[in-house]
Amino acid sequence: MSIFYPFLTVWQNILCYTKPLFLPFFAAGLTNNSKMHRFLSFLFCLAIAGSLYGQTTLFVPRNYLEPYQKGTRSWDGKPGPNYWQNRATYTIQASLEPKSRRLTGEETITYINNSPDSLKNIRFKLQHDRYRKGVQRAFDVPATDVSDEGTHIESITLNGQAVDAKSQNRFATFLDVSLKNAPLAPKSSATFTVKWSYTMPAASAARECTCDSTTFFVPYWYPQIAVYDDLNGWASHPYTGQQEFYHDFADYDVKITMPAGFQVWATGEWQNARDILTPTYFSRWDKAQTSADVVSVFSEAELKKGGIFQKNAPNTFHFKATDVPDFAFGTSDHYNWDATSVVVDAKTGRRTFVSAAYKTASTDYPQVARIAADGIHLMSTWLPGYPFPYPVMTVFNGDDGMEYPMMCNDVSTAPRSPMGLTLHEISHTYFPFMMGINEQDHAWMDEGWAAFFDYLLSDSLSNHTEGGVRDYSAIAGTENDVPPMVKSRNLSMAYRNASYQRPSQAYFTLLDLLGYEKFHACMTEYMNRWKGKHPAPFDFFQTWNNASGQNLDWFWKPWFFDWGYPDLGIEGVLRNDSGNNQTILISRKGNIPVPMHLEVVYTDGSKQNFHQTAAIWKDGKQNFRIQCPAGKTVQSATLGKTTIPDVDKADNKWPAGK
Ligand SMILES: [Zn+2]
């Protein structure tokens, strides 16, 4: 049954916003019991609230209000005039010793405080501390990978002065370095150096990968400064292995040293290929930079035979990346390397260099570089229809399906096609990387999009998916179908549906509702406004309202804020008074609005399809009438499609049961 009362909701919400801000007026009205006073206070509150929040009828949690009052965000969905975010530069030198799996590094970080606050401490993320004894984890890890120390911090300096690392506040996967004697003032910077080391997990583990004794995928590996933002201050959710990213944008200059015979693939552009590869293999690598065809840079057999590297000794691979939220790398001494390139911006001719690095046993992987390049072309030109922002993209054959800037750790899907996984992980380039989403809080703002692009682009390239509808229909309306606006960090069993299935279905419904042109225009506006920044939910809702020229709150509310489910049904077929035509009555039995698609067969053997976007359910409408052409008699009607979620299909046929 429907639970959609838009008018009531508007007033309830205004009261919700009003109460914390204007409580004295309510209190005064209540204590002297003056009806007139109370009424005037109420009107005054509504007028003020309307001017402040007139642009949304959605429930705004109280903790979201401060950024609007401070002008860091604005109700039209644009970054506010006072928007700020902090950033950093990282210069890192690291090495990984394959036998011991010990990673050792030293880094210099320059952190710039653009906030209006003096920072009394700087929070570092030590994400490998997920393996530290006593630390909370969302998933079990082998006891043999857990250590007392987690990340070993050998030394820290702050602006050249030694910091006693042991006396700092270390908790969960964080280390707070105190600046209480000299807080970091607004518009100033601090320079840290850190020396650290840790041991990679012995077995294959989620996200990081000890793939075999000489192949590693290495994320979450360096002490990284946490996000300090206008919404929450210092990010406080530890890395437990469940919720993924929230990082600030940074520039990276990274050198990774590996023993003789190892190649490194990483975030960023490889700076010293000419110094490391022999001329034959350098020219293959160089050719792939501008080739539209897939080129083998080297095969496993060639790598094992030797002759690829100029010296039979350790090599230091140098990478640079600008404006990225993280850095990851993969390394192996026996992987194949395919590469190609694709134009991602027709105006400038800019290309992205696309690679697949994989073991020979992964029989799906020879397709991956082609799929990746074709997918990036579609992402750049169709949907999201925004030039792919990175110069490099490498899909590394690891043990997961996990994205990093310019890198994926993707398991082999053989004998199934690697298409869906490849497209999903690469499309994350837009969300959460180019658009710096806090997916620890709002995973639907990136996973929902990645699932949407994965289904959509897979359909375009191979025409075989139903867009995840079955998965969502199976869970919709159950107690594990939590409204996506519940913070991701508060979810466990409900995390996946709230982050992937339900929002991706909302985005498909939105595409149908707005049509490609308007949908693309909204997406472009959203990206133009928030590229390189940290959009939060209301920045998204309000930007799309603003850019589409329509208030879509009636759509956002049931899909993102309410419990419920999509369910349409055929109520019946009526003959009109004139007797010359029929009306098919469709009802909305669930509160979540979806498109209406109906296939009708008439008694004369002819067929007709009717399609309406979810807009027919706007403003709480419960019924929709389809007028059949005069002279036609309905023999049968079938409601729905495999691409439209619907929890109860028993009432989707007329006559019933046929
Ligand atoms: Zn994803």
XYZ file of C-alpha atoms and ligand atoms in Angstrom:
659
model
C 0.000 0.000 0.000
C 1.107 3.500 -0.636
C 2.682 5.663 2.043
C 3.123 8.766 -0.061
C 1.673 11.958 1.381
C 3.593 14.800 -0.224
C 1.675 17.722 1.262
C 1.898 16.407 4.774
C 5.585 15.753 4.242
C 6.269 19.324 3.173
C 4.816 20.729 6.372
C 6.364 18.080 8.553
C 9.748 18.844 7.098
C 9.459 22.572 7.483
C 8.555 21.983 11.114
C 11.540 19.704 11.447
C 13.902 22.379 10.143
C 12.157 25.074 12.072
C 12.148 23.528 15.508
C 15.830 23.544 16.294
C 16.308 27.058 14.963
C 13.166 28.714 16.286
C 12.440 26.755 19.396
C 12.099 29.922 21.522
C 9.077 31.010 19.495
C 7.418 27.649 19.873
C 8.274 27.562 23.544
C 6.884 31.039 24.125
C 3.720 30.095 22.310
C 3.300 26.981 24.376
C 3.957 28.482 27.797
C 1.577 31.453 27.686
C -0.950 29.363 25.834
C -1.894 32.302 23.652
C -3.461 30.898 20.539
C -2.781 34.074 18.589
C 0.841 34.215 19.704
C 1.335 30.607 18.800
C -0.298 31.100 15.438
C 1.817 34.183 14.632
C 4.967 32.391 15.748
C 4.049 29.504 13.538
C 3.530 31.771 10.503
C 6.769 33.606 11.224
C 8.653 30.346 11.460
C 7.172 29.123 8.217
C 8.075 32.343 6.426
C 11.680 32.231 7.636
C 11.989 28.506 7.061
C 10.506 28.908 3.610
C 13.087 31.518 2.676
C 15.937 29.379 4.018
C 14.835 25.994 2.826
C 12.285 26.812 0.203
C 14.315 24.955 -2.346
C 13.839 21.549 -0.784
C 10.890 19.682 0.609
C 13.141 16.790 1.585
C 14.026 15.980 5.141
C 17.387 17.575 5.910
C 19.163 16.033 8.908
C 20.018 18.790 11.381
C 23.726 18.112 11.079
C 23.563 19.143 7.411
C 22.347 22.647 8.149
C 25.543 24.302 9.371
C 27.370 24.296 6.003
C 24.435 26.212 4.486
C 24.502 28.732 7.310
C 28.257 29.174 6.839
C 27.947 29.434 3.060
C 30.198 26.503 2.223
C 27.252 24.903 0.378
C 24.202 26.506 -1.142
C 20.610 25.457 -1.638
C 20.784 25.706 -5.422
C 23.244 22.802 -5.289
C 26.377 24.809 -6.140
C 29.426 24.945 -3.915
C 28.821 27.902 -1.597
C 30.799 31.140 -1.801
C 32.801 30.009 1.232
C 33.428 26.440 0.028
C 36.901 25.147 0.931
C 38.809 21.919 1.037
C 42.270 20.976 2.173
C 44.861 19.317 0.001
C 48.328 17.792 0.126
C 51.338 16.780 -1.909
C 52.989 13.418 -1.316
C 56.552 12.523 -2.273
C 57.049 8.847 -1.514
C 59.864 6.340 -1.874
C 58.998 2.730 -1.139
C 60.116 -0.813 -1.758
C 58.477 -4.190 -1.384
C 60.557 -7.268 -0.618
C 58.651 -10.211 -2.145
C 59.966 -13.009 0.089
C 59.188 -11.312 3.381
C 56.288 -9.255 1.898
C 57.696 -6.317 3.861
C 56.828 -2.907 2.477
C 59.113 -0.090 3.585
C 58.567 3.556 2.785
C 59.379 7.133 3.564
C 57.339 10.113 2.545
C 57.213 13.873 2.688
C 53.740 15.375 2.921
C 52.954 19.046 2.599
C 49.452 19.642 3.923
C 47.616 22.877 3.188
C 44.895 24.037 5.558
C 42.329 25.957 3.497
C 39.705 25.691 6.229
C 38.785 28.678 8.408
C 39.800 26.626 11.474
C 43.078 26.347 13.351
C 43.828 22.638 13.441
C 44.999 21.377 16.817
C 45.868 17.982 15.414
C 46.444 16.353 12.044
C 44.779 12.986 11.544
C 46.675 10.298 9.627
C 45.030 7.200 8.240
C 47.047 4.028 8.849
C 44.806 1.727 6.901
C 46.994 -1.329 7.240
C 46.166 -1.063 10.959
C 43.079 -3.041 10.031
C 45.478 -5.933 10.747
C 46.536 -4.540 14.126
C 45.547 -6.648 17.119
C 42.377 -5.394 18.807
C 41.189 -3.228 15.921
C 37.589 -3.507 14.770
C 37.114 -5.302 11.435
C 34.001 -5.775 9.330
C 35.322 -9.115 8.075
C 37.511 -11.749 9.642
C 41.142 -11.879 8.576
C 43.495 -14.840 9.118
C 44.995 -14.709 12.602
C 48.452 -15.124 11.069
C 48.086 -11.762 9.295
C 47.285 -9.913 12.522
C 50.178 -8.283 14.368
C 50.628 -6.308 17.580
C 51.978 -3.363 15.718
C 50.055 -3.169 12.432
C 51.880 -0.338 10.721
C 55.354 0.183 12.195
C 56.032 3.910 12.454
C 59.771 4.400 12.566
C 59.772 8.179 12.679
C 57.718 11.299 12.114
C 58.876 14.864 11.771
C 56.799 18.020 11.652
C 58.388 21.007 9.934
C 61.792 19.432 10.506
C 61.257 18.676 14.205
C 61.065 15.085 15.444
C 57.675 13.999 16.751
C 57.425 11.274 19.382
C 55.128 8.936 17.469
C 54.490 6.712 20.492
C 53.016 9.527 22.560
C 50.473 10.488 19.894
C 46.864 9.352 19.976
C 46.670 6.139 17.961
C 43.221 4.567 17.738
C 41.355 2.306 15.313
C 43.112 2.947 11.975
C 44.070 6.540 12.823
C 47.004 8.413 14.288
C 46.338 11.933 15.538
C 49.490 14.011 15.616
C 48.998 16.780 18.138
C 49.764 20.378 17.189
C 48.419 21.821 20.404
C 51.518 23.932 20.974
C 51.296 25.460 17.495
C 47.953 24.795 15.765
C 47.976 24.908 11.990
C 46.392 28.250 11.164
C 44.024 28.853 8.265
C 45.790 29.382 4.917
C 49.007 27.856 6.179
C 50.765 24.582 5.587
C 52.700 21.956 7.503
C 55.329 19.546 6.236
C 55.586 16.054 7.658
C 58.009 13.262 6.980
C 57.080 9.705 7.929
C 59.113 6.494 7.764
C 57.073 3.339 8.076
C 56.861 -0.347 7.209
C 54.430 -3.240 7.426
C 54.002 -6.795 6.176
C 51.510 -7.542 3.415
C 48.957 -10.221 4.389
C 50.207 -13.691 3.515
C 47.079 -14.883 1.824
C 44.853 -13.204 -0.665
C 42.835 -10.608 1.230
C 40.063 -8.183 0.397
C 41.273 -5.284 -1.750
C 45.004 -5.763 -1.232
C 46.387 -8.855 -2.904
C 49.270 -11.167 -2.283
C 48.231 -12.815 -5.518
C 51.127 -15.273 -5.579
C 54.660 -15.295 -4.206
C 55.835 -12.702 -6.736
C 52.654 -10.759 -7.562
C 51.152 -8.076 -5.329
C 48.445 -5.464 -5.520
C 49.160 -2.767 -2.955
C 46.527 -0.237 -1.841
C 46.000 1.371 1.605
C 49.747 1.350 2.001
C 51.060 4.740 3.072
C 50.252 7.059 5.979
C 47.739 9.421 4.403
C 46.168 12.506 5.932
C 42.433 12.057 6.559
C 39.777 14.439 5.241
C 38.942 17.482 7.288
C 35.803 18.986 5.745
C 33.021 21.515 6.263
C 30.469 18.783 7.058
C 32.134 16.699 9.760
C 35.538 18.129 10.636
C 38.035 15.247 10.738
C 36.680 12.067 9.144
C 36.214 9.678 12.035
C 35.121 6.398 10.500
C 37.967 3.874 10.601
C 38.793 1.540 7.745
C 37.159 -1.759 8.730
C 37.265 -3.448 5.317
C 33.626 -2.595 4.461
C 33.022 1.065 3.528
C 35.575 2.273 1.048
C 36.902 5.751 0.374
C 36.953 9.278 1.500
C 40.137 11.095 0.545
C 41.188 14.632 -0.241
C 42.720 15.495 -3.589
C 46.492 15.484 -3.737
C 49.523 15.426 -6.022
C 51.781 12.383 -5.918
C 55.409 11.850 -6.851
C 56.146 8.206 -6.085
C 59.199 5.991 -6.588
C 58.827 2.254 -6.053
C 61.830 -0.047 -5.999
C 61.423 -3.722 -6.855
C 63.965 -6.533 -7.347
C 65.326 -7.437 -10.780
C 62.722 -8.749 -13.224
C 59.676 -7.044 -11.686
C 57.428 -4.560 -13.478
C 55.334 -1.986 -11.584
C 51.973 -0.590 -12.713
C 50.608 2.309 -10.699
C 48.439 5.375 -10.343
C 49.965 8.133 -12.445
C 52.102 8.488 -15.524
C 55.258 6.421 -15.662
C 58.144 8.893 -15.797
C 61.177 6.731 -16.504
C 60.119 3.999 -18.948
C 62.955 4.984 -21.287
C 65.519 4.473 -18.497
C 64.209 1.052 -17.495
C 62.975 -0.774 -20.595
C 65.293 -1.910 -23.379
C 64.698 -0.126 -26.706
C 62.586 -2.967 -28.169
C 60.131 -2.956 -25.299
C 60.230 0.783 -24.791
C 59.155 1.219 -28.410
C 56.214 -1.173 -27.885
C 55.161 0.759 -24.789
C 55.609 4.031 -26.633
C 53.620 2.821 -29.656
C 50.693 1.816 -27.440
C 50.474 5.409 -26.157
C 48.907 6.447 -29.457
C 47.692 3.112 -30.841
C 43.974 2.392 -31.160
C 44.807 -1.323 -31.398
C 45.832 -3.448 -28.446
C 49.623 -3.886 -28.370
C 51.471 -6.513 -26.355
C 54.095 -4.588 -24.408
C 55.413 -7.945 -23.243
C 54.176 -11.461 -22.585
C 54.852 -13.711 -19.614
C 57.258 -15.746 -21.745
C 59.181 -12.612 -22.757
C 59.298 -11.357 -19.188
C 60.648 -14.677 -17.943
C 63.177 -14.945 -20.766
C 64.744 -11.605 -19.894
C 65.799 -8.765 -22.167
C 62.964 -6.459 -21.145
C 64.844 -4.426 -18.549
C 68.121 -2.663 -19.200
C 69.728 -4.045 -16.061
C 69.486 -7.305 -14.187
C 69.223 -5.503 -10.858
C 66.564 -3.719 -8.804
C 64.697 -0.981 -10.659
C 63.070 2.129 -9.255
C 59.840 2.988 -11.065
C 58.846 6.646 -10.941
C 55.210 7.846 -11.248
C 53.509 11.214 -11.019
C 49.819 11.993 -10.651
C 48.075 15.277 -9.994
C 44.686 15.931 -8.412
C 43.948 12.354 -7.452
C 42.516 11.165 -4.159
C 44.785 8.130 -3.698
C 47.671 6.092 -5.067
C 47.895 2.297 -5.542
C 50.274 -0.021 -7.371
C 50.615 -3.590 -8.598
C 53.767 -5.554 -9.339
C 54.726 -8.930 -10.788
C 57.632 -10.731 -12.429
C 55.470 -12.942 -14.660
C 52.451 -10.985 -15.874
C 51.450 -10.262 -19.461
C 51.007 -6.603 -20.367
C 48.553 -5.494 -23.065
C 48.088 -1.801 -23.802
C 46.186 0.509 -26.106
C 44.923 4.049 -26.056
C 41.692 5.875 -26.683
C 40.766 9.478 -27.453
C 38.743 10.766 -24.497
C 38.314 14.383 -25.522
C 37.483 15.024 -29.157
C 38.074 18.770 -28.749
C 41.685 18.433 -27.688
C 42.517 14.952 -29.001
C 43.612 13.968 -25.479
C 44.114 10.217 -25.060
C 44.061 7.789 -22.153
C 46.672 5.006 -22.069
C 44.816 1.786 -21.160
C 46.500 -1.390 -19.896
C 45.704 -4.885 -18.705
C 48.325 -6.721 -16.614
C 47.509 -10.391 -16.032
C 48.591 -13.944 -15.508
C 48.423 -16.352 -18.435
C 45.903 -18.622 -16.661
C 43.287 -15.823 -16.717
C 41.697 -16.700 -20.036
C 39.275 -13.761 -19.942
C 42.027 -11.177 -19.531
C 43.190 -10.946 -23.182
C 39.829 -9.175 -23.779
C 40.226 -6.709 -20.931
C 42.329 -3.956 -22.557
C 39.890 -3.793 -25.510
C 36.807 -3.738 -23.244
C 38.417 -1.106 -21.025
C 39.255 1.183 -23.959
C 35.812 0.773 -25.561
C 34.153 1.410 -22.205
C 36.225 4.548 -21.605
C 35.222 5.790 -25.065
C 31.525 5.328 -24.206
C 31.971 6.936 -20.785
C 33.630 9.943 -22.402
C 31.139 10.393 -25.234
C 27.791 8.952 -24.092
C 27.248 8.434 -20.368
C 28.255 10.010 -18.156
C 29.327 11.790 -21.348
C 32.203 13.634 -19.712
C 35.823 13.342 -20.916
C 37.619 10.633 -18.945
C 39.754 12.649 -16.551
C 42.836 10.430 -16.211
C 45.763 9.964 -18.619
C 46.257 6.322 -17.559
C 44.052 3.354 -16.640
C 45.395 -0.089 -15.706
C 43.316 -3.160 -14.920
C 45.498 -5.408 -12.770
C 44.648 -9.101 -12.396
C 44.213 -9.347 -8.638
C 41.654 -11.056 -6.451
C 38.788 -8.585 -6.105
C 36.688 -6.048 -7.953
C 38.074 -2.871 -6.546
C 38.830 0.553 -7.918
C 41.624 3.023 -7.257
C 42.543 6.133 -9.207
C 43.915 4.878 -12.555
C 44.076 1.286 -11.215
C 41.707 -1.648 -10.695
C 42.299 -4.832 -8.724
C 40.079 -7.203 -10.715
C 39.793 -10.951 -10.275
C 39.578 -13.141 -13.366
C 35.907 -13.801 -14.166
C 36.647 -16.692 -16.596
C 34.781 -18.476 -17.987
C 32.349 -15.547 -17.748
C 32.971 -12.296 -19.593
C 35.076 -9.706 -17.761
C 32.948 -6.913 -19.220
C 30.684 -5.999 -16.305
C 33.455 -6.021 -13.716
C 35.872 -4.084 -15.934
C 33.343 -1.376 -16.748
C 32.108 -1.117 -13.173
C 35.536 -0.541 -11.663
C 36.743 1.843 -14.369
C 33.569 3.916 -14.188
C 34.430 4.616 -10.545
C 36.899 7.082 -12.019
C 33.975 9.545 -12.101
C 32.495 8.615 -8.715
C 34.115 8.632 -6.144
C 37.413 9.885 -7.651
C 36.777 12.800 -10.011
C 33.803 13.697 -7.834
C 35.290 13.257 -4.362
C 32.439 11.310 -2.777
C 32.454 10.365 0.882
C 31.407 6.784 0.340
C 31.968 5.886 3.956
C 28.818 7.923 4.508
C 27.023 7.848 1.128
C 28.166 4.871 -0.920
C 25.049 5.208 -3.113
C 26.615 8.405 -4.493
C 29.310 6.316 -6.162
C 28.427 2.602 -6.128
C 24.944 3.339 -7.444
C 26.468 5.176 -10.380
C 29.108 2.503 -11.013
C 26.401 -0.190 -11.050
C 24.293 1.989 -13.366
C 27.186 2.579 -15.801
C 28.247 -1.064 -15.655
C 24.738 -2.280 -16.622
C 24.157 0.472 -19.148
C 27.502 0.219 -20.933
C 27.444 -3.591 -20.861
C 24.060 -3.419 -22.568
C 25.461 -1.110 -25.175
C 28.506 -3.290 -25.859
C 26.904 -6.725 -25.581
C 23.148 -6.308 -25.088
C 22.610 -8.930 -22.432
C 21.871 -7.450 -19.045
C 18.619 -6.664 -17.278
C 20.352 -3.963 -15.274
C 20.288 -5.680 -11.887
C 16.495 -5.437 -11.664
C 16.051 -8.978 -10.418
C 18.421 -8.432 -7.484
C 16.650 -5.262 -6.425
C 13.115 -6.666 -6.874
C 14.040 -9.629 -4.682
C 15.060 -7.449 -1.727
C 12.880 -4.341 -2.225
C 10.488 -3.762 0.629
C 12.196 -6.216 2.968
C 13.813 -5.058 6.191
C 17.194 -5.238 4.456
C 16.067 -2.638 1.915
C 17.109 0.418 3.878
C 16.626 3.924 2.426
C 19.982 4.910 0.899
C 20.044 8.138 2.939
C 20.894 6.049 6.010
C 24.635 6.554 6.354
C 26.659 3.726 4.816
C 28.808 3.481 7.930
C 25.682 2.462 9.849
C 24.952 -0.461 7.544
C 26.227 -4.008 7.309
C 23.748 -6.510 5.807
C 21.812 -3.710 4.152
C 24.941 -2.018 2.774
C 24.974 -3.632 -0.634
C 21.379 -3.035 -1.640
C 21.376 0.520 -0.310
C 24.633 1.319 -2.094
C 24.303 -0.536 -5.405
C 20.947 -2.015 -6.369
C 18.415 0.517 -5.189
C 20.253 3.694 -6.269
C 21.202 2.213 -9.663
C 17.500 1.477 -10.267
C 16.686 5.024 -9.215
C 19.178 6.338 -11.777
C 17.691 4.159 -14.550
C 14.236 5.450 -13.625
C 15.606 8.986 -13.718
C 17.131 8.451 -17.173
C 13.760 7.261 -18.457
C 12.031 10.158 -16.715
C 14.259 12.965 -17.993
C 15.277 11.492 -21.352
C 18.907 11.292 -22.473
C 19.411 14.971 -23.346
C 18.183 16.386 -20.054
C 19.759 13.589 -18.021
C 23.096 14.224 -19.696
C 22.758 17.979 -19.191
C 22.123 17.447 -15.456
C 25.067 15.059 -15.201
C 27.343 17.535 -16.976
C 26.236 20.374 -14.726
C 26.725 18.218 -11.624
C 30.241 17.303 -12.764
C 31.149 20.850 -13.760
C 30.080 22.109 -10.355
C 31.631 19.421 -8.190
C 34.582 17.994 -10.138
C 37.568 17.885 -7.777
C 35.344 18.674 -4.774
C 33.312 16.768 -2.177
C 29.619 16.744 -3.125
C 27.192 15.566 -0.434
C 23.612 14.281 -0.976
C 21.824 17.630 -1.077
C 24.413 19.036 -3.488
C 23.382 16.211 -5.811
C 19.604 16.499 -5.318
C 19.578 20.278 -5.584
C 21.895 20.418 -8.594
C 19.697 17.997 -10.514
C 16.561 19.921 -9.505
C 18.234 23.126 -10.594
C 19.740 21.813 -13.845
C 16.626 19.893 -14.913
C 14.428 22.937 -14.314
C 12.023 20.860 -12.238
C 11.599 20.002 -8.604
C 12.317 16.281 -8.414
C 11.832 16.048 -4.648
C 8.748 13.876 -5.274
C 11.172 11.410 -6.924
C 14.140 11.672 -4.523
C 11.975 11.172 -1.447
C 10.576 7.688 -2.092
C 13.752 6.404 -3.764
C 16.322 7.723 -1.259
C 14.554 8.659 1.982
C 11.614 6.304 2.452
C 11.069 2.673 3.218
C 9.032 1.003 0.511
C 9.079 -0.831 -2.773
C 8.047 -0.528 -6.422
C 4.880 -2.399 -7.391
C 2.452 -1.658 -10.192
C -0.599 -3.739 -11.007
C -3.425 -3.955 -13.541
C -6.681 -3.166 -11.721
C -8.911 -4.072 -14.620
C -10.196 -3.289 -18.086
C -13.321 -1.166 -18.358
C -15.598 -0.533 -21.300
C -16.407 3.163 -21.577
C -19.941 4.492 -21.612
C -19.938 4.975 -25.351
C -19.122 1.308 -25.580
C -16.728 1.923 -28.403
C -13.411 1.784 -26.560
C -11.829 0.416 -23.437
C -9.762 1.814 -20.580
C -7.051 -0.157 -18.813
C -6.641 0.894 -15.202
C -3.107 0.697 -13.769
C -2.526 1.289 -10.080
C 0.567 2.057 -8.070
C 0.575 -0.344 -5.150
C 4.061 0.455 -3.909
C 5.326 3.917 -3.040
C 8.477 3.873 -5.159
C 7.753 5.364 -8.593
C 8.810 3.362 -11.661
C 8.000 3.568 -15.368
C 4.786 1.960 -16.648
C 5.237 -0.334 -19.619
C 2.220 -2.241 -20.962
C 1.920 -4.633 -23.898
C -1.640 -5.094 -25.145
C -2.967 -7.747 -27.536
C -6.343 -6.994 -29.103
C -8.917 -9.527 -30.225
C -8.172 -8.675 -33.856
C -4.615 -9.938 -33.339
C -2.973 -6.505 -33.356
C -0.571 -5.430 -30.579
C 0.214 -2.114 -28.954
C 2.863 -1.002 -26.428
C 2.256 1.819 -23.976
C 5.119 3.450 -22.057
C 4.969 6.198 -19.481
C 7.811 7.505 -17.364
C 7.561 7.505 -13.568
C 6.264 11.096 -13.889
C 2.717 9.695 -14.029
C 3.015 8.987 -10.280
C 4.175 12.514 -9.427
C 2.422 14.273 -6.559
C 1.178 11.033 -5.090
C -0.994 9.899 -7.985
C -2.159 6.329 -7.438
C -3.918 5.448 -10.672
C -3.281 5.793 -14.352
C -5.776 5.154 -17.144
C -4.813 3.958 -20.608
C -7.351 4.658 -23.318
C -7.347 1.965 -25.987
C -8.167 2.942 -29.563
C -11.832 3.011 -30.563
C -13.131 -0.234 -31.950
C -10.447 -2.381 -30.317
C -11.188 -4.994 -27.683
C -8.463 -6.077 -25.296
C -7.717 -9.761 -25.357
C -4.772 -9.647 -22.957
C -2.434 -7.146 -21.325
C 0.986 -7.608 -19.739
C 2.447 -4.991 -17.435
C 6.167 -4.465 -16.798
C 9.504 -5.352 -18.322
C 12.614 -7.158 -17.176
C 14.230 -3.717 -16.852
C 11.565 -2.320 -14.486
C 11.588 -3.446 -10.845
C 8.265 -4.734 -9.499
C 8.006 -6.822 -6.332
C 4.686 -8.523 -7.059
C 4.173 -9.671 -10.621
C 1.010 -11.696 -9.878
C -1.154 -8.688 -10.816
C 0.806 -7.788 -13.948
C -1.362 -9.870 -16.303
C -4.902 -9.415 -17.498
C -6.923 -11.511 -17.454
C -5.345 -12.711 -14.229
C -3.334 -15.889 -14.450
C -2.949 -15.889 -18.232
Zn 31.914 -0.354 -7.127
